[in-house]
Structures are given as structure tokens and as C-alpha cells.
PDB file of C-alpha atoms in Angstrom:
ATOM      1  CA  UNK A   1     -26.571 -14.773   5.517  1.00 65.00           C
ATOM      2  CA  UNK A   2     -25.733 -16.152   1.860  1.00 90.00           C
ATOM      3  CA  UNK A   3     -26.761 -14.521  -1.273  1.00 91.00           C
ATOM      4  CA  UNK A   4     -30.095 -15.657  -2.208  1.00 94.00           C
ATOM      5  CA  UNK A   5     -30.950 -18.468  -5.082  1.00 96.00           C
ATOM      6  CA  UNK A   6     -32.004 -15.945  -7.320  1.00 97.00           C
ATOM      7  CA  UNK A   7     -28.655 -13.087  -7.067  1.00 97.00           C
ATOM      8  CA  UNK A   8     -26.948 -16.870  -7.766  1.00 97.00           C
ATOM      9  CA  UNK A   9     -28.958 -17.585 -11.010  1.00 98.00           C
ATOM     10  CA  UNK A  10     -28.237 -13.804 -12.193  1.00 98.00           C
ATOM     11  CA  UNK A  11     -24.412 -13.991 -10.978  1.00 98.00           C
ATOM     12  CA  UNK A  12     -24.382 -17.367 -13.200  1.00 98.00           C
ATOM     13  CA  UNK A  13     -26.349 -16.082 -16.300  1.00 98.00           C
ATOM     14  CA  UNK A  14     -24.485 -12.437 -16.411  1.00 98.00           C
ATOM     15  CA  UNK A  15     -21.366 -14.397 -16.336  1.00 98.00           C
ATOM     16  CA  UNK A  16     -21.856 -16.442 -18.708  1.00 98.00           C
ATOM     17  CA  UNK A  17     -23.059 -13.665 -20.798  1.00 98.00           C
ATOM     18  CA  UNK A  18     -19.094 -12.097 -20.131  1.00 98.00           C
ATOM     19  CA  UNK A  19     -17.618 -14.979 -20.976  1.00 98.00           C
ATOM     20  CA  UNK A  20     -19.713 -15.349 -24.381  1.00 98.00           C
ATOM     21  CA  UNK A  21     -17.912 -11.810 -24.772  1.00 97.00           C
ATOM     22  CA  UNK A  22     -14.347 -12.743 -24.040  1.00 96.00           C
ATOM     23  CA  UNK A  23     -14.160 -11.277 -21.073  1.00 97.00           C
ATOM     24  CA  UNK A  24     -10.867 -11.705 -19.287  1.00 96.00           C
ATOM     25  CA  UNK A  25     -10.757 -13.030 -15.372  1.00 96.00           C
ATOM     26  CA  UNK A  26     -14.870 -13.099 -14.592  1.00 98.00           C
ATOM     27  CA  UNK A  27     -15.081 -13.877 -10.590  1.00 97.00           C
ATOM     28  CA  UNK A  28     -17.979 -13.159  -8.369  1.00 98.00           C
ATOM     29  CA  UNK A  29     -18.483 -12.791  -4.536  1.00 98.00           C
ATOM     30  CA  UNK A  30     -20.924 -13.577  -2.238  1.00 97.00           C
ATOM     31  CA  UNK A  31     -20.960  -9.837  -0.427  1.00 97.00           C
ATOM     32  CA  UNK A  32     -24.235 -10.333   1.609  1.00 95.00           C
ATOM     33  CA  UNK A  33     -22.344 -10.729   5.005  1.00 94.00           C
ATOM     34  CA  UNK A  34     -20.440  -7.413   4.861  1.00 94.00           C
ATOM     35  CA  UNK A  35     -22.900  -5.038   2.661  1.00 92.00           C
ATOM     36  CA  UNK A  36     -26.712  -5.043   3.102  1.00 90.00           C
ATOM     37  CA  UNK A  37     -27.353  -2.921  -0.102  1.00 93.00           C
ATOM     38  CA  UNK A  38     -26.535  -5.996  -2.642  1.00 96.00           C
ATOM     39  CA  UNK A  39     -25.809 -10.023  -2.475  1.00 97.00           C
ATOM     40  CA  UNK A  40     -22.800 -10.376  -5.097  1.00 98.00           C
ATOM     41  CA  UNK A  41     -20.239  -9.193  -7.186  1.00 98.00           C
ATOM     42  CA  UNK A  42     -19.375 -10.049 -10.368  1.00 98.00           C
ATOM     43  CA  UNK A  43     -15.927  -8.318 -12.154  1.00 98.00           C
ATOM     44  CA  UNK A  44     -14.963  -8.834 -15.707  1.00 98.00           C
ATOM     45  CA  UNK A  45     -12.514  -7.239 -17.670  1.00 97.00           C
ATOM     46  CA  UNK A  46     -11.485  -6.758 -21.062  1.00 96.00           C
ATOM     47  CA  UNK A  47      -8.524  -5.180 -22.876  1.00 94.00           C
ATOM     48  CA  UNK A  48     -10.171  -2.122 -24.427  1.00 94.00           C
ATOM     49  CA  UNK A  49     -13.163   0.369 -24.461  1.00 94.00           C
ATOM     50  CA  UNK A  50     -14.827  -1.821 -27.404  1.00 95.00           C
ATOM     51  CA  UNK A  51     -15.094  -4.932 -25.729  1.00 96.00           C
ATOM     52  CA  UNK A  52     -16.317  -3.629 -22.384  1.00 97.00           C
ATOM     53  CA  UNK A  53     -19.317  -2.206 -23.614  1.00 96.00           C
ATOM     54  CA  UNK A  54     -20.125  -4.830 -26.102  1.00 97.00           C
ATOM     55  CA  UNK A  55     -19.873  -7.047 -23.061  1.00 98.00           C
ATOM     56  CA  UNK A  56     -21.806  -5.107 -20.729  1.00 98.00           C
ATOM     57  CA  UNK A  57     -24.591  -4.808 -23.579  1.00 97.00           C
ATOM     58  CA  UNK A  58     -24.835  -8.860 -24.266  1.00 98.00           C
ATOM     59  CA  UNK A  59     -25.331  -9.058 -20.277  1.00 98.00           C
ATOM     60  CA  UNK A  60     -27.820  -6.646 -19.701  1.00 98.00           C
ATOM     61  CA  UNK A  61     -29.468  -8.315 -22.920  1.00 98.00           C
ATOM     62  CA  UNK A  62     -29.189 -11.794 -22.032  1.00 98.00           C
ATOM     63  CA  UNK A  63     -30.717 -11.166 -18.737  1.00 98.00           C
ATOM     64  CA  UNK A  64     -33.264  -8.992 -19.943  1.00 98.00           C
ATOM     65  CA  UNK A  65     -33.974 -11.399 -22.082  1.00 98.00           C
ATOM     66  CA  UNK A  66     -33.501 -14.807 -20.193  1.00 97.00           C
ATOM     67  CA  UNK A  67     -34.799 -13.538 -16.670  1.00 97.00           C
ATOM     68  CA  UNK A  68     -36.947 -10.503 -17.137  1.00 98.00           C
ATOM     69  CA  UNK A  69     -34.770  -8.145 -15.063  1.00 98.00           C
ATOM     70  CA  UNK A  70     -33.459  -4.719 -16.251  1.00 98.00           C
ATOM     71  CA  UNK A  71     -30.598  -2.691 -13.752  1.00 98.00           C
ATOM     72  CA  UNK A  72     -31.492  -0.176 -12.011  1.00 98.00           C
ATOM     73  CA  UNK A  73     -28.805   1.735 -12.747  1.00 97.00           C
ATOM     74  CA  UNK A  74     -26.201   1.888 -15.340  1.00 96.00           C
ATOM     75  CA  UNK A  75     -23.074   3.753 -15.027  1.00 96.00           C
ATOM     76  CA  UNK A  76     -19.761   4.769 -16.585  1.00 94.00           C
ATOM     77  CA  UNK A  77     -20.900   4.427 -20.079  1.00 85.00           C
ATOM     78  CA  UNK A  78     -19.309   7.694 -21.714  1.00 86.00           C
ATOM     79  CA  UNK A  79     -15.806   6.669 -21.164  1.00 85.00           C
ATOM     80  CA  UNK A  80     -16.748   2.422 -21.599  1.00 88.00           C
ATOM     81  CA  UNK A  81     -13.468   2.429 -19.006  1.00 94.00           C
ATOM     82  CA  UNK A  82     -15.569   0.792 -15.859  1.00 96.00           C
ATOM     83  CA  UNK A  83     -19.484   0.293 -16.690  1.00 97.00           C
ATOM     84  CA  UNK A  84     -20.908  -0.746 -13.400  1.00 97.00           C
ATOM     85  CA  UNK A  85     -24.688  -2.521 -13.764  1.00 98.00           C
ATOM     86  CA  UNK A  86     -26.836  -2.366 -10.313  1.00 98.00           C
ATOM     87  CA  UNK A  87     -29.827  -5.061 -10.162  1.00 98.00           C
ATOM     88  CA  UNK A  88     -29.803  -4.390  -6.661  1.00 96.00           C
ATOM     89  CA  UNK A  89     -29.422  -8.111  -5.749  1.00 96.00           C
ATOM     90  CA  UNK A  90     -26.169  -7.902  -7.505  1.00 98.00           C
ATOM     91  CA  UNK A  91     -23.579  -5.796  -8.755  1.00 98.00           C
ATOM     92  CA  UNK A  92     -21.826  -5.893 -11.972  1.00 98.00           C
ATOM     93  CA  UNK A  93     -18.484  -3.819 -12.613  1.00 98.00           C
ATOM     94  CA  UNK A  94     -16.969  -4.558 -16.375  1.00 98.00           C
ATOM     95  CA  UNK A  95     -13.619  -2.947 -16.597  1.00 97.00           C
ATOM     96  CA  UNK A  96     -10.706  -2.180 -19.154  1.00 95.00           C
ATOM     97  CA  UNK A  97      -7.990  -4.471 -18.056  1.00 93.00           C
ATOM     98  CA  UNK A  98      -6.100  -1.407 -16.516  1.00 92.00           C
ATOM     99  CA  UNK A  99      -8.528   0.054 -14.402  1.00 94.00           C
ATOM    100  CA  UNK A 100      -8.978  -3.579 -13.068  1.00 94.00           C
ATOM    101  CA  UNK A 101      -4.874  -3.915 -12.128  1.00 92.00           C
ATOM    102  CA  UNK A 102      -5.920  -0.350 -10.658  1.00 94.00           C
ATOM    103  CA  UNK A 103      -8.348  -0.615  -8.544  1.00 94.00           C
ATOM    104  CA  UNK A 104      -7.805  -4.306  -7.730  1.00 94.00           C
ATOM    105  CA  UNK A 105     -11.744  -4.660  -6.450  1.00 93.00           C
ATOM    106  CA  UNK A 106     -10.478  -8.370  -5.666  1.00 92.00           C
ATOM    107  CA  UNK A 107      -8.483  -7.409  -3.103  1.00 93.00           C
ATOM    108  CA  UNK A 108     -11.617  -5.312  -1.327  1.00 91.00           C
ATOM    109  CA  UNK A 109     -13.038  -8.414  -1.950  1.00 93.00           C
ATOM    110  CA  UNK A 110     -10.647 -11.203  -1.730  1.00 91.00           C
ATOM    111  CA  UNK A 111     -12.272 -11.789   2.438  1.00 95.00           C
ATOM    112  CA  UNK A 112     -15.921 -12.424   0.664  1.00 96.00           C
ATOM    113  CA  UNK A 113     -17.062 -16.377  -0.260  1.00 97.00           C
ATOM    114  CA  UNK A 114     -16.532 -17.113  -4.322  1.00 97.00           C
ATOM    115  CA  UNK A 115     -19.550 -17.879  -6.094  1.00 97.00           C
ATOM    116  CA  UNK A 116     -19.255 -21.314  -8.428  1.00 97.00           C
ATOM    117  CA  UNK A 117     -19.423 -19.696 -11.507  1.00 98.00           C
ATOM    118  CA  UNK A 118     -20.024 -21.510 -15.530  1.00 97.00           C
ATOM    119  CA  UNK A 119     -16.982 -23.566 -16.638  1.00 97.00           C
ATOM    120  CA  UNK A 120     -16.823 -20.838 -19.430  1.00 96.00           C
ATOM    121  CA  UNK A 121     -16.279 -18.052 -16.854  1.00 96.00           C
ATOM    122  CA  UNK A 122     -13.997 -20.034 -15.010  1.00 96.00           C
ATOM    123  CA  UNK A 123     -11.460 -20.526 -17.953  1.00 95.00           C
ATOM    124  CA  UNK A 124     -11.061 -16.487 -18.524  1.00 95.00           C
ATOM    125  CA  UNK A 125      -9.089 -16.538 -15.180  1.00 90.00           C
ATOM    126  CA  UNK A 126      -5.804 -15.439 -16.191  1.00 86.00           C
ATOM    127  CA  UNK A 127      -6.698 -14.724 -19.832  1.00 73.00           C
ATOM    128  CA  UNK A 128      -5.702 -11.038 -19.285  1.00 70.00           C
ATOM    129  CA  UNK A 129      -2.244 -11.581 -18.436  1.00 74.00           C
ATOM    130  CA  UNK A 130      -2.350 -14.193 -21.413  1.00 70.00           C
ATOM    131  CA  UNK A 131      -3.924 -11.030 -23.587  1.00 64.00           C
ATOM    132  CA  UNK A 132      -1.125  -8.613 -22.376  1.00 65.00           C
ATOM    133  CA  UNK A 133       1.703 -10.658 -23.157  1.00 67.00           C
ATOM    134  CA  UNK A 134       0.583 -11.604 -26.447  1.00 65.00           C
ATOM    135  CA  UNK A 135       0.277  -8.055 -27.434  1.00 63.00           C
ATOM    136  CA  UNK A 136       3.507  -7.095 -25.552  1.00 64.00           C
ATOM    137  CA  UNK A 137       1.744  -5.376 -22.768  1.00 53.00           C
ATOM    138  CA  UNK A 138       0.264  -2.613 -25.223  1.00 49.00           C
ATOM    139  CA  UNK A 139      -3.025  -3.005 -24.822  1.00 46.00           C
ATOM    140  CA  UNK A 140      -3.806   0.050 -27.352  1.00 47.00           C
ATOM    141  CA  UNK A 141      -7.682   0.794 -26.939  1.00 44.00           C
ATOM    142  CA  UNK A 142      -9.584   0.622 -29.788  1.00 45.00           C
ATOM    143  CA  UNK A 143     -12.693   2.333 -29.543  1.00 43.00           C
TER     144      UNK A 143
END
């Protein structure tokens, strides 16, 4: 089983949405083999409090918006450290850059098929890295 044309279109739009954002290192995964509760993943990160939610709020706009959807579910927005966004066909977890080194979701992951993602999602990969040694690896949060 793959995820379905339509978790693909709101993987792709949500994305692009993060990347709009500056998000840092946006990747998705087809999950639909190993979970049956949701299709696909999509992680994002960014390098403080600020960004993530501003991020999270252009994608649930955008698709809102764009595709008529709304999450079911929205949580971790007091703290802004990891906002997760459940459309039930897919999964969206926006992170501050250290509770992604943390948790490390890709590694839960890393077995699951990639989903093609926009060209301007694809060129975050490694922008956090980039971000931290620009700033010396203090990452101060801003919010």
C-alpha cells in the first residue's frame, strides 16, 4: 500500500508552505505500510519558537486555503517547541531545531519510502546545520 494521490498533494502543498517559511530540513515519508492511522510524514524544523509557529500557521493556512482541509487536531502550541498538525491522511510535526537533533523522528523513520517533495523543500536539507554554524551553534530562541 502507497500513500494515496491526495496525502501526496497535501504532503507537497504543506511543504511548500514550510519552505515559504524557511523551514530548515523539510522531508516526508510514505508511512502507510507500517501505520494504518495516517499515509505520511512531513518534519520541518526551524531554529526558534517564532518561526515554528509562524510556519505551522502559513501551512495550516495555505491548505485551508488551497485545498479546503482543516487538521483535526493541533498540538503543542503553548510551548511552539514541536506543533504536530493531524489531517488524518497525514501528519505534520514542525520542530525547534533541537527537539529535532532530539528526537531524531528520521531515524524512526529513515526504513519508510521518501516522498518527492517541491524543489523549494528540497533545498532546506541541511540548512539547519548551515543556521547553527552561522550563529555559532547558539541558536538563542526568540519568542
Amino acid at each position: 500500500m502507497t500513500a494515496t494521490d491526495r496525502s501526496i498533494e497535501l504532503i507537497n502543498a504543506a511543504a511548500q508552505a514550510a519552505a515559504d517559511r524557511l523551514a530548515h530540513d523539510i522531508i516526508a515519508y510514505d508511512v502507510s505500510d507500517v501505520l494504518s492511522i495516517t499515509d505520511a510524514f512531513l518534519l520541518a524544523s526551524a531554529p526558534n519558537d517564532r518561526q515554528v509557529k509562524s510556519i505551522v500557521d502559513e501551512i495550516e493556512e495555505r491548505l485551508q486555503k488551497e485545498l479546503g482541509v482543516k487538521p483535526v487536531r493541533r498540538e503543542g502550541d503553548r510551548d511552539a517547541r514541536w506543533i504536530l498538525l493531524d489531517y488524518v491522511d497525514i501528519v505534520i510535526h514542525v520542530q525547534h531545531s533541537e527537539e529535532r537533533v532530539f528526537y531524531a523522528l528520521e531515524r524512526l523513520w529513515k526504513d519508510c519510502p521518501e516522498i518527492s517533495l517541491p524543489e523549494d523543500a528540497v533545498r532546506t536539507r541541511g540548512k539547519a546545520e548551515e543556521h547553527a554554524q552561522l550563529t555559532g551553534g547558539m541558536e538563542g530562541d526568540q519568542s
